[in-house]
PDB file of N, CA and C in Angstrom:
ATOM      1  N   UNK A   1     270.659  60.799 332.660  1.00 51.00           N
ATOM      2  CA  UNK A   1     269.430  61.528 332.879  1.00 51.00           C
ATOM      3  C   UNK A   1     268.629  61.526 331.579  1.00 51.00           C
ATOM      4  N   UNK A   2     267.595  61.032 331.857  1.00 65.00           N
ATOM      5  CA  UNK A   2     266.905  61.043 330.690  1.00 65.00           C
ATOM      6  C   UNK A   2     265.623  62.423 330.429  1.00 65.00           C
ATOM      7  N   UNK A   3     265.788  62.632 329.310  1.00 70.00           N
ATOM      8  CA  UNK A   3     265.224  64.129 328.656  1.00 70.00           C
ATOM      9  C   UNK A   3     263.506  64.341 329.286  1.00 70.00           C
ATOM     10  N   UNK A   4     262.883  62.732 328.871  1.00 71.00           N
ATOM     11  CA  UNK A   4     261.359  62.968 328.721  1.00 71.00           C
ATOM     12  C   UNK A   4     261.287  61.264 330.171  1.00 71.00           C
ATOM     13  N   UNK A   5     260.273  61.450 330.419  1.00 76.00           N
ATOM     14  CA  UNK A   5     259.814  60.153 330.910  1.00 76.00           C
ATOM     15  C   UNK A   5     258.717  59.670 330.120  1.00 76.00           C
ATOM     16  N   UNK A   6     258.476  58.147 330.825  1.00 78.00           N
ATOM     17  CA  UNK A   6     257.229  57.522 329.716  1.00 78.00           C
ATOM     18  C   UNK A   6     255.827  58.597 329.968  1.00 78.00           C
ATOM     19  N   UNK A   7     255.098  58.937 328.705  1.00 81.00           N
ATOM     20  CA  UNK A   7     254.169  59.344 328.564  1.00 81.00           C
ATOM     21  C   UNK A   7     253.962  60.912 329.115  1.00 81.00           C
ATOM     22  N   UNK A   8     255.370  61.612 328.835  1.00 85.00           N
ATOM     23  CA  UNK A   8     255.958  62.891 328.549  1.00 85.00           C
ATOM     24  C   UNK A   8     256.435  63.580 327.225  1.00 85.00           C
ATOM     25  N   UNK A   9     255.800  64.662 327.067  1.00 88.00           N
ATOM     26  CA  UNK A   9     256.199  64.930 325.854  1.00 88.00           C
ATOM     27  C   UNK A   9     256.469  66.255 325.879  1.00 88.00           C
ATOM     28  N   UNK A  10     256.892  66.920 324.797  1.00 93.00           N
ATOM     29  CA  UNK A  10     257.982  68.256 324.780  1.00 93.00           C
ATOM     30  C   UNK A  10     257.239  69.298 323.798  1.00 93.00           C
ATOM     31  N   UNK A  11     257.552  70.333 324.610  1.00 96.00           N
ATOM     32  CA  UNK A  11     256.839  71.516 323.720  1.00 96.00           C
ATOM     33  C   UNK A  11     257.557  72.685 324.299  1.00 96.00           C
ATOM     34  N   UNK A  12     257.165  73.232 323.043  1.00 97.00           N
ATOM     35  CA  UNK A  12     258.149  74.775 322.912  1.00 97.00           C
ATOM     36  C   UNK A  12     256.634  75.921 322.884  1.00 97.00           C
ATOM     37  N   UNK A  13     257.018  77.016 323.960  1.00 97.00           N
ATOM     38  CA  UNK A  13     255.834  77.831 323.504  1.00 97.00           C
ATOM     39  C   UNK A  13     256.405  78.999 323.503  1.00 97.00           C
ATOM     40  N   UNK A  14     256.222  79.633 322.182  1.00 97.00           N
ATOM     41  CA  UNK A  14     256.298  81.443 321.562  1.00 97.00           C
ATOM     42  C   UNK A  14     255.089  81.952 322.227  1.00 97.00           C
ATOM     43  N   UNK A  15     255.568  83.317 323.238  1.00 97.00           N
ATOM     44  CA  UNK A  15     255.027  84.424 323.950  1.00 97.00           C
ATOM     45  C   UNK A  15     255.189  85.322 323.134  1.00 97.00           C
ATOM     46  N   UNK A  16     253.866  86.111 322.424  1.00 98.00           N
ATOM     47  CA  UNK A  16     254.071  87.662 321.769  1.00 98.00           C
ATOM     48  C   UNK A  16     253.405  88.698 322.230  1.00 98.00           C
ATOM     49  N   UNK A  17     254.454  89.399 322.789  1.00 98.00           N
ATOM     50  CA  UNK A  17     253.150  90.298 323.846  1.00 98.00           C
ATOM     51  C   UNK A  17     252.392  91.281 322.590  1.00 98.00           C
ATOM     52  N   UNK A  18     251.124  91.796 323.025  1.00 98.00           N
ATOM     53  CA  UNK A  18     250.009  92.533 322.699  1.00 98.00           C
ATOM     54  C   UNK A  18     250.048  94.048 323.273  1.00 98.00           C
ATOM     55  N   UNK A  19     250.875  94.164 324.143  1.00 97.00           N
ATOM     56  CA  UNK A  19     250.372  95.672 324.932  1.00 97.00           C
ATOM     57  C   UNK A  19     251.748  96.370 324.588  1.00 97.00           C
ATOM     58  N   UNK A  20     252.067  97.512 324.948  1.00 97.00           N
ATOM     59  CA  UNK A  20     253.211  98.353 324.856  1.00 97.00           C
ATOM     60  C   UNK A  20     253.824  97.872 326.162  1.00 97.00           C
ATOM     61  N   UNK A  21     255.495  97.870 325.781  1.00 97.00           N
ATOM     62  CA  UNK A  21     255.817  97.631 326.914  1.00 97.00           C
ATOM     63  C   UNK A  21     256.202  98.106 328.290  1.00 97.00           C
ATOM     64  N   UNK A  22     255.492  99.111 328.499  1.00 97.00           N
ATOM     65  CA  UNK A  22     255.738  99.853 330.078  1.00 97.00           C
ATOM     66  C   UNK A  22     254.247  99.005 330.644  1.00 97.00           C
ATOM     67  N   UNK A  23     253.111  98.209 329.843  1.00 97.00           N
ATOM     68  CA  UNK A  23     252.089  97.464 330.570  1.00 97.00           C
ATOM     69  C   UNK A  23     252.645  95.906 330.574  1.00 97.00           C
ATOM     70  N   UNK A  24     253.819  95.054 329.865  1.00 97.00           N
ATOM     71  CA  UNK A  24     254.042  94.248 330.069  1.00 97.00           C
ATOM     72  C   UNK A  24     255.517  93.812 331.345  1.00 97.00           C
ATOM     73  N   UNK A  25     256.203  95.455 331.370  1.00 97.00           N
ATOM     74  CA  UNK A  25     257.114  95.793 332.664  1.00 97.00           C
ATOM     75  C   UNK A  25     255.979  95.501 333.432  1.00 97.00           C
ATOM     76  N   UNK A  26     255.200  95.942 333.862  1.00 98.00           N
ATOM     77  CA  UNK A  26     253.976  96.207 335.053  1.00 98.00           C
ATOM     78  C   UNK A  26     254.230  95.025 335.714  1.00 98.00           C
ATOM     79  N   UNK A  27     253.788  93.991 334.902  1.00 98.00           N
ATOM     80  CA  UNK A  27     253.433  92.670 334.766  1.00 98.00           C
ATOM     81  C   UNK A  27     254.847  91.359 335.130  1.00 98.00           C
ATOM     82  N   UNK A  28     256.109  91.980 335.270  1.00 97.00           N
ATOM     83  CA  UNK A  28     256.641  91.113 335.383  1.00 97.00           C
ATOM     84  C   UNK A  28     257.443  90.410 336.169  1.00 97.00           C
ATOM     85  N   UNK A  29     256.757  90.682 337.505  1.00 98.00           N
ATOM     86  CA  UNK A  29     256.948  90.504 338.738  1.00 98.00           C
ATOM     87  C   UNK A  29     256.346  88.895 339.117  1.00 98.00           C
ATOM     88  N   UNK A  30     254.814  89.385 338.713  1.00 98.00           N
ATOM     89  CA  UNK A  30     253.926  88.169 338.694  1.00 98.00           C
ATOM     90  C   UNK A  30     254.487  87.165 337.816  1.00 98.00           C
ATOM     91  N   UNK A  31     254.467  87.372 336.337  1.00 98.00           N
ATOM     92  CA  UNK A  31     254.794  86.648 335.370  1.00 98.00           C
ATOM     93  C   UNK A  31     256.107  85.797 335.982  1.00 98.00           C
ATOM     94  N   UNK A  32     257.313  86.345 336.538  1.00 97.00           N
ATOM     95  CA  UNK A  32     258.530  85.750 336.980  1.00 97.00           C
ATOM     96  C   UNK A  32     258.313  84.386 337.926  1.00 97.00           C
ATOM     97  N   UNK A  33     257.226  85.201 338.883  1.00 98.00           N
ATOM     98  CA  UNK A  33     256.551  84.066 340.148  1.00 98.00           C
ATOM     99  C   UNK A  33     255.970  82.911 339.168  1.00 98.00           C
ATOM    100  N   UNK A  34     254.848  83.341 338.677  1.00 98.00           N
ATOM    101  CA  UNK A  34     254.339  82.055 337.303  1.00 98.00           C
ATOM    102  C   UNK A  34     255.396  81.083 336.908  1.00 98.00           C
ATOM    103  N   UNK A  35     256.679  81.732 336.492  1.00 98.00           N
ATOM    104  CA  UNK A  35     257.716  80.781 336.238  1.00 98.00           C
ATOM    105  C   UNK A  35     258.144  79.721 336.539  1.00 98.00           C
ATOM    106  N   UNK A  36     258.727  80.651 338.090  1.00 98.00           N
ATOM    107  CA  UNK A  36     259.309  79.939 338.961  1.00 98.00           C
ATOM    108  C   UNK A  36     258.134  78.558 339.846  1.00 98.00           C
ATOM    109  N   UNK A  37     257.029  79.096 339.882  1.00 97.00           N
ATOM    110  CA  UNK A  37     255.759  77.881 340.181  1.00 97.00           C
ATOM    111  C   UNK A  37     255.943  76.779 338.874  1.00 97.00           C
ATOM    112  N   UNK A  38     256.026  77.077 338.133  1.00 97.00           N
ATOM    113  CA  UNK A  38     256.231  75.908 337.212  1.00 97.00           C
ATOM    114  C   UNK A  38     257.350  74.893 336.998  1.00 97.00           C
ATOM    115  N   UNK A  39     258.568  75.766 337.241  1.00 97.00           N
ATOM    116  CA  UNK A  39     259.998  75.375 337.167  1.00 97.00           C
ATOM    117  C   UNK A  39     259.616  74.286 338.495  1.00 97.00           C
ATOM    118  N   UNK A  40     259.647  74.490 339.588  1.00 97.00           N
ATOM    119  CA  UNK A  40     259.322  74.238 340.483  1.00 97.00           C
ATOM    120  C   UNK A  40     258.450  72.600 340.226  1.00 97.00           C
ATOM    121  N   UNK A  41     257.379  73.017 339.929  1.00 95.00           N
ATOM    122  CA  UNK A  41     256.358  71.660 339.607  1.00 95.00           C
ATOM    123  C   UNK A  41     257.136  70.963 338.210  1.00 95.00           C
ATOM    124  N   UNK A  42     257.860  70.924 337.926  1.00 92.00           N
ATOM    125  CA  UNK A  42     258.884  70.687 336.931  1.00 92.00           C
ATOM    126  C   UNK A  42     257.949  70.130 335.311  1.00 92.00           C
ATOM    127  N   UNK A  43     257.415  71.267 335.365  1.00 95.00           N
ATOM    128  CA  UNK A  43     256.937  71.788 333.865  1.00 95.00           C
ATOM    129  C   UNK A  43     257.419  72.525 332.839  1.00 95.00           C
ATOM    130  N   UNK A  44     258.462  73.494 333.487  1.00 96.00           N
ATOM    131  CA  UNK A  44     259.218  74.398 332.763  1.00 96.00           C
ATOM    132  C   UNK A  44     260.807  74.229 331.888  1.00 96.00           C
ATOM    133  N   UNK A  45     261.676  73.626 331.370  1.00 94.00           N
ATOM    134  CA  UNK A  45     262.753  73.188 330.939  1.00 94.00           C
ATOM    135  C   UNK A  45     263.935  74.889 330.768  1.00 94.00           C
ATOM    136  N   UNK A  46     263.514  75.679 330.424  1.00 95.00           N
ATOM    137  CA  UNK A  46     264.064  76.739 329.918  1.00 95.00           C
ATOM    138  C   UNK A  46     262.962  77.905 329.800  1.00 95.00           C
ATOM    139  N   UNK A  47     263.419  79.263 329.591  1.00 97.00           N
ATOM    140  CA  UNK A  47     262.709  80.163 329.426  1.00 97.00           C
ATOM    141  C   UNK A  47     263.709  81.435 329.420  1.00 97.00           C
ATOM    142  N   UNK A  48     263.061  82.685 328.316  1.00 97.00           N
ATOM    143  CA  UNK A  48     263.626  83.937 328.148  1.00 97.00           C
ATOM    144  C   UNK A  48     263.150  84.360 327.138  1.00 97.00           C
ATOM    145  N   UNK A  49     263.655  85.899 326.990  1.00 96.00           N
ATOM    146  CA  UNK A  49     263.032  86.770 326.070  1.00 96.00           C
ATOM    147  C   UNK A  49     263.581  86.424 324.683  1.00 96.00           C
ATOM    148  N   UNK A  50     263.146  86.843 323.870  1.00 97.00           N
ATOM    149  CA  UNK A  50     263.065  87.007 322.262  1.00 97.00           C
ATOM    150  C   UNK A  50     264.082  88.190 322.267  1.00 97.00           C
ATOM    151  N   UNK A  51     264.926  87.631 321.060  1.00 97.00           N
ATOM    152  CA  UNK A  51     265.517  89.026 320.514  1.00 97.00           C
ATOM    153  C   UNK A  51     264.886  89.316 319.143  1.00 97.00           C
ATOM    154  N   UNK A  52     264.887  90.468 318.847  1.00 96.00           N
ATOM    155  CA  UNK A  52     264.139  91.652 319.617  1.00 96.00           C
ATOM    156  C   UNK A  52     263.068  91.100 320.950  1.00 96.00           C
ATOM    157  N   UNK A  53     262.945  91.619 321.861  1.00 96.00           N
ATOM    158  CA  UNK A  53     261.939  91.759 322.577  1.00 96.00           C
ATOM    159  C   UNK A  53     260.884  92.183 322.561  1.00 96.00           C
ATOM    160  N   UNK A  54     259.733  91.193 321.593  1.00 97.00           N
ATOM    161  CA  UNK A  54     259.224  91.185 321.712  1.00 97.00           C
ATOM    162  C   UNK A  54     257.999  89.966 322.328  1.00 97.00           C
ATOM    163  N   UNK A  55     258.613  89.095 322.772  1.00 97.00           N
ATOM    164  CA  UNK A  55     257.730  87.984 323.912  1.00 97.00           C
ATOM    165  C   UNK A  55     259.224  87.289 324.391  1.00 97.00           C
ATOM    166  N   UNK A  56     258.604  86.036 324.066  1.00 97.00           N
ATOM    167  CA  UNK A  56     259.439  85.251 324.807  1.00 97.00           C
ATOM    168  C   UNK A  56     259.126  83.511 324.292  1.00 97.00           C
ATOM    169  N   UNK A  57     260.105  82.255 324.870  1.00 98.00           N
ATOM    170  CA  UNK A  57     259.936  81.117 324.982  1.00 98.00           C
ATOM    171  C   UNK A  57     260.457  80.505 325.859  1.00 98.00           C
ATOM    172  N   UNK A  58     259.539  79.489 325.863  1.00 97.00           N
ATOM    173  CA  UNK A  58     259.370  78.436 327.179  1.00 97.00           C
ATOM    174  C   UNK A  58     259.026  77.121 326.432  1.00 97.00           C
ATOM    175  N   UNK A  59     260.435  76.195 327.103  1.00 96.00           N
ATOM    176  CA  UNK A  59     260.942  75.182 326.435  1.00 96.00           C
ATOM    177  C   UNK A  59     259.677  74.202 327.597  1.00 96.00           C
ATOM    178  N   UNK A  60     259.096  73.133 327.697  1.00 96.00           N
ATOM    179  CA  UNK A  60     257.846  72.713 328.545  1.00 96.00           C
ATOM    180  C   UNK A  60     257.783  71.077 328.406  1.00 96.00           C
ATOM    181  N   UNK A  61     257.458  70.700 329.296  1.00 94.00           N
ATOM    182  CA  UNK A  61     256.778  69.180 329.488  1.00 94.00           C
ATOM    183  C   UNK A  61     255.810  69.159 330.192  1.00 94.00           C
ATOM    184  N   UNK A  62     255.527  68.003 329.526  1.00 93.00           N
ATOM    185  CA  UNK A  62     253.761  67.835 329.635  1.00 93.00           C
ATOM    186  C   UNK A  62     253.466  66.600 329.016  1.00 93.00           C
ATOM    187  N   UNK A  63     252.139  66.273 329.807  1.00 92.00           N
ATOM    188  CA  UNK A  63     251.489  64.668 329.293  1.00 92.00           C
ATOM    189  C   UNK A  63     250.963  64.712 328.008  1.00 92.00           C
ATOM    190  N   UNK A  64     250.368  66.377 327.591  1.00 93.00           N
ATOM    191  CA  UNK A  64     249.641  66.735 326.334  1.00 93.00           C
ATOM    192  C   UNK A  64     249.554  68.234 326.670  1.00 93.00           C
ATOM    193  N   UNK A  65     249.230  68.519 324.964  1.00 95.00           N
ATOM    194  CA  UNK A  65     249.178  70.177 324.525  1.00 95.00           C
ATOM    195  C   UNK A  65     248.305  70.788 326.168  1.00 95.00           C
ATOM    196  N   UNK A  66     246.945  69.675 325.896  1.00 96.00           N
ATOM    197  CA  UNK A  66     245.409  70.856 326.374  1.00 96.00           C
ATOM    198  C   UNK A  66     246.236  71.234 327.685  1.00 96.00           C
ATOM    199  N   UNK A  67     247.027  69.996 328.655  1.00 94.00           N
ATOM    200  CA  UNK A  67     247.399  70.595 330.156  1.00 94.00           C
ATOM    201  C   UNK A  67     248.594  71.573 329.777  1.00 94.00           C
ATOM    202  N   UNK A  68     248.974  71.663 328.898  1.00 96.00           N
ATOM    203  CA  UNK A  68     250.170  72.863 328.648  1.00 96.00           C
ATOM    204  C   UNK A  68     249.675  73.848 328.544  1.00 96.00           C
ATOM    205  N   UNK A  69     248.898  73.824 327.456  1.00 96.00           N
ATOM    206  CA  UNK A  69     247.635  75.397 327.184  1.00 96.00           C
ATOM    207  C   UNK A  69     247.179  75.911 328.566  1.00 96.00           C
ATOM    208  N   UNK A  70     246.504  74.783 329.077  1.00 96.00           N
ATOM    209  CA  UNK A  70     246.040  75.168 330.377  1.00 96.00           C
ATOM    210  C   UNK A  70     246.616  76.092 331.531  1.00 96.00           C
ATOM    211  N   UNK A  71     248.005  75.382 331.653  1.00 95.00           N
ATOM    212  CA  UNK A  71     249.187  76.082 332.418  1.00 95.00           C
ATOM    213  C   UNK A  71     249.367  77.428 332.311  1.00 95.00           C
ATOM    214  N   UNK A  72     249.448  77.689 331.080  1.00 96.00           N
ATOM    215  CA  UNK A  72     249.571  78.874 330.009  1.00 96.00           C
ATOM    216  C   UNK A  72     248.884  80.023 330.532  1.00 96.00           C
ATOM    217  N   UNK A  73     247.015  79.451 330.499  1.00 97.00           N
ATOM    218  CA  UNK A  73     246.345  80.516 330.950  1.00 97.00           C
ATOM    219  C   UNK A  73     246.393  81.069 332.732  1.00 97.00           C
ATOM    220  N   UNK A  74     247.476  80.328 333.172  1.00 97.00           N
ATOM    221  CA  UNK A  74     247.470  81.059 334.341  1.00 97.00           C
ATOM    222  C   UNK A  74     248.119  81.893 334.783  1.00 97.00           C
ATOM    223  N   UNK A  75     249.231  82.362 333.485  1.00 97.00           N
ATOM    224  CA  UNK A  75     249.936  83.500 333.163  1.00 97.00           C
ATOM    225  C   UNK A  75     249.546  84.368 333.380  1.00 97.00           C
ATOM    226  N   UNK A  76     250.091  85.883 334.475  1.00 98.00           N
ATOM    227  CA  UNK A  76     249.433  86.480 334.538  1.00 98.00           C
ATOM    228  C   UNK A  76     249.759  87.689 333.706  1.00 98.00           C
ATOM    229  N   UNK A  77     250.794  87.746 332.540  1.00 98.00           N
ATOM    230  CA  UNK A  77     250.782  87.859 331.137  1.00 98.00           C
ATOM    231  C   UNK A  77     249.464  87.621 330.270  1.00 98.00           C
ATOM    232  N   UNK A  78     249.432  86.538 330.711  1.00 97.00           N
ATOM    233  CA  UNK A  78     247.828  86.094 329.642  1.00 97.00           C
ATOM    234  C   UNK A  78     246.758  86.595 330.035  1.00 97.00           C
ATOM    235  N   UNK A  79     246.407  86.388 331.706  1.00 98.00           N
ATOM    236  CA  UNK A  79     244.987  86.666 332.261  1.00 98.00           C
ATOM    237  C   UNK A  79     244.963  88.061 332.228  1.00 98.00           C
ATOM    238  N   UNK A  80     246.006  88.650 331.661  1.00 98.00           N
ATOM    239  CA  UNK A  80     246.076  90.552 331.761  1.00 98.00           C
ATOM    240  C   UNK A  80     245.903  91.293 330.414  1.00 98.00           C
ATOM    241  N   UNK A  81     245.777  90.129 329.352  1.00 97.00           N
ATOM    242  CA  UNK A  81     245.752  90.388 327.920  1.00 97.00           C
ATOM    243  C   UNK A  81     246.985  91.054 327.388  1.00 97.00           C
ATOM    244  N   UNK A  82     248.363  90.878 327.878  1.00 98.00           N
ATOM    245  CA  UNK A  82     249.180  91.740 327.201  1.00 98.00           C
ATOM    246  C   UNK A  82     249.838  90.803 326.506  1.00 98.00           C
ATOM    247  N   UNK A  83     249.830  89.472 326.597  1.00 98.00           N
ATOM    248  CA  UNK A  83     250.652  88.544 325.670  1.00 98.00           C
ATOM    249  C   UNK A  83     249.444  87.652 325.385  1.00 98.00           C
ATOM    250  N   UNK A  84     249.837  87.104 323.899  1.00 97.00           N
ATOM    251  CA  UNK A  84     249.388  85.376 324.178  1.00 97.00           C
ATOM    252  C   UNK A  84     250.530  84.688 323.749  1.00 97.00           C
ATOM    253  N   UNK A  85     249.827  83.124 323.835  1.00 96.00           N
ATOM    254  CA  UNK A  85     250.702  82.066 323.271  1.00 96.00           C
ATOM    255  C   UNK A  85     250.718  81.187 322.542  1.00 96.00           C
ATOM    256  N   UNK A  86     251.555  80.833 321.523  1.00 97.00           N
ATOM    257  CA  UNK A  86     251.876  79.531 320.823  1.00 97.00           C
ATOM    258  C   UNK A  86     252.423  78.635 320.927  1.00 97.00           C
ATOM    259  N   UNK A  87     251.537  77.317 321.194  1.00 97.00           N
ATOM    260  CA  UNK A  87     252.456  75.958 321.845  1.00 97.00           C
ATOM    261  C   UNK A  87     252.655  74.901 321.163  1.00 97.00           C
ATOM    262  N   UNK A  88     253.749  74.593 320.371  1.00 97.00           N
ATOM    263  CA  UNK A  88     253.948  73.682 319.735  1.00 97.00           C
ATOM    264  C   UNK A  88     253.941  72.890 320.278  1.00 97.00           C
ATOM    265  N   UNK A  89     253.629  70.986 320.139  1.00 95.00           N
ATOM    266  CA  UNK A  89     254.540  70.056 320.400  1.00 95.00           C
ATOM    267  C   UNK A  89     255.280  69.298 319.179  1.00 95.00           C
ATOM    268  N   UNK A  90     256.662  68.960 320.009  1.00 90.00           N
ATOM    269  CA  UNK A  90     257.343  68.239 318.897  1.00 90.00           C
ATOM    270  C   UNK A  90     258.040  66.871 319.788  1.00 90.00           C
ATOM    271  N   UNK A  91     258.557  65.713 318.473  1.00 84.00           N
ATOM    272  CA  UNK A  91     258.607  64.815 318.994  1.00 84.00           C
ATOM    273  C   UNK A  91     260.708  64.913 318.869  1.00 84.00           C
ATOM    274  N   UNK A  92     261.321  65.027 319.916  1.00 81.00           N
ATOM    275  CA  UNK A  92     263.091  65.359 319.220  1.00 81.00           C
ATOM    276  C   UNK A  92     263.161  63.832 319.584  1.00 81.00           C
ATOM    277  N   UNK A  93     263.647  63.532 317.893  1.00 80.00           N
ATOM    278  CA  UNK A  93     264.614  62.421 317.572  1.00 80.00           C
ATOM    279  C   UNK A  93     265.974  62.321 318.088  1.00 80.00           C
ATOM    280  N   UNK A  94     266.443  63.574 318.691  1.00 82.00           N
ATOM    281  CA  UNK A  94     267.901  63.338 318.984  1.00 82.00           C
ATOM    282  C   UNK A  94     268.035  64.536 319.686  1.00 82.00           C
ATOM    283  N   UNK A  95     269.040  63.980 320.301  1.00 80.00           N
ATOM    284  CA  UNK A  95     269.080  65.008 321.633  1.00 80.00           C
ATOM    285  C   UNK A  95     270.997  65.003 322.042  1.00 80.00           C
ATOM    286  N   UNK A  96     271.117  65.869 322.750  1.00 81.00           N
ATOM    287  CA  UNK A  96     272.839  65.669 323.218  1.00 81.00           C
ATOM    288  C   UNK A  96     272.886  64.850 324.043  1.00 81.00           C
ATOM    289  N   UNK A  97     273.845  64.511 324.011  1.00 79.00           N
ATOM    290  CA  UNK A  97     274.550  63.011 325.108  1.00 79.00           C
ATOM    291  C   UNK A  97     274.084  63.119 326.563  1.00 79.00           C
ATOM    292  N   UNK A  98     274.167  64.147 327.342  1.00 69.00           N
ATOM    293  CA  UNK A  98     273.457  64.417 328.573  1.00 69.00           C
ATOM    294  C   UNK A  98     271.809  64.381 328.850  1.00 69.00           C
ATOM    295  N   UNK A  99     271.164  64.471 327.706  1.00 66.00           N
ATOM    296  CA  UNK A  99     270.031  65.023 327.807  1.00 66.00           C
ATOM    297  C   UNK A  99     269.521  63.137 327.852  1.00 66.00           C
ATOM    298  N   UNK A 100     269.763  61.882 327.162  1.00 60.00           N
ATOM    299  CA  UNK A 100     269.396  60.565 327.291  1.00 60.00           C
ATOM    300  C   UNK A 100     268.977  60.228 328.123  1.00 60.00           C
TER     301      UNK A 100
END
């Protein structure tokens, strides 16, 4: 199984929420559904909270950043202003034996 396909690339995105968290509980019903729509359209690789809790990361593929960003804003974390996000991309030189 190979990790990326041609003209796939990998990104990691840091969630830091903005609001207190009894408004980002509110929120994470929707946010879960968001997930699972992505996991689903197989955009999503991994995902979970930060220790401490305060956001979260989401391991991601994508053709490029802008359609990742994009994805991003349909968070309904994001469209609610209680988090934003930071989306790296990186290029992994090496990976575990399964992941090839």
């Amino acid at each position: 199984m190979a990790l990326l396909s041609e003209g796939q690339h990998l990104f990691v995105a840091e969630l830091s929420y903005l609001a207190p968290m009894e408004e980002v509980d509110a929120l994470i019903g929707p946010h879960r559904a968001f997930l699972k729509d992505q996991y689903a359209a197989g955009h999503f690789l991994a995902s979970g909270a930060k220790v401490p809790r305060d956001g979260g990361v989401i391991i991601a593929i994508g053709t490029d950043i802008e359609e990742i960003e994009a994805l991003f804003r349909l968070d309904p974390f994001y469209t609610s202003g209680v988090a934003q996000y930071r989306v790296i991309e990186f290029n992994p030189t090496m990976v575990a034996d399964g992941l090839r």
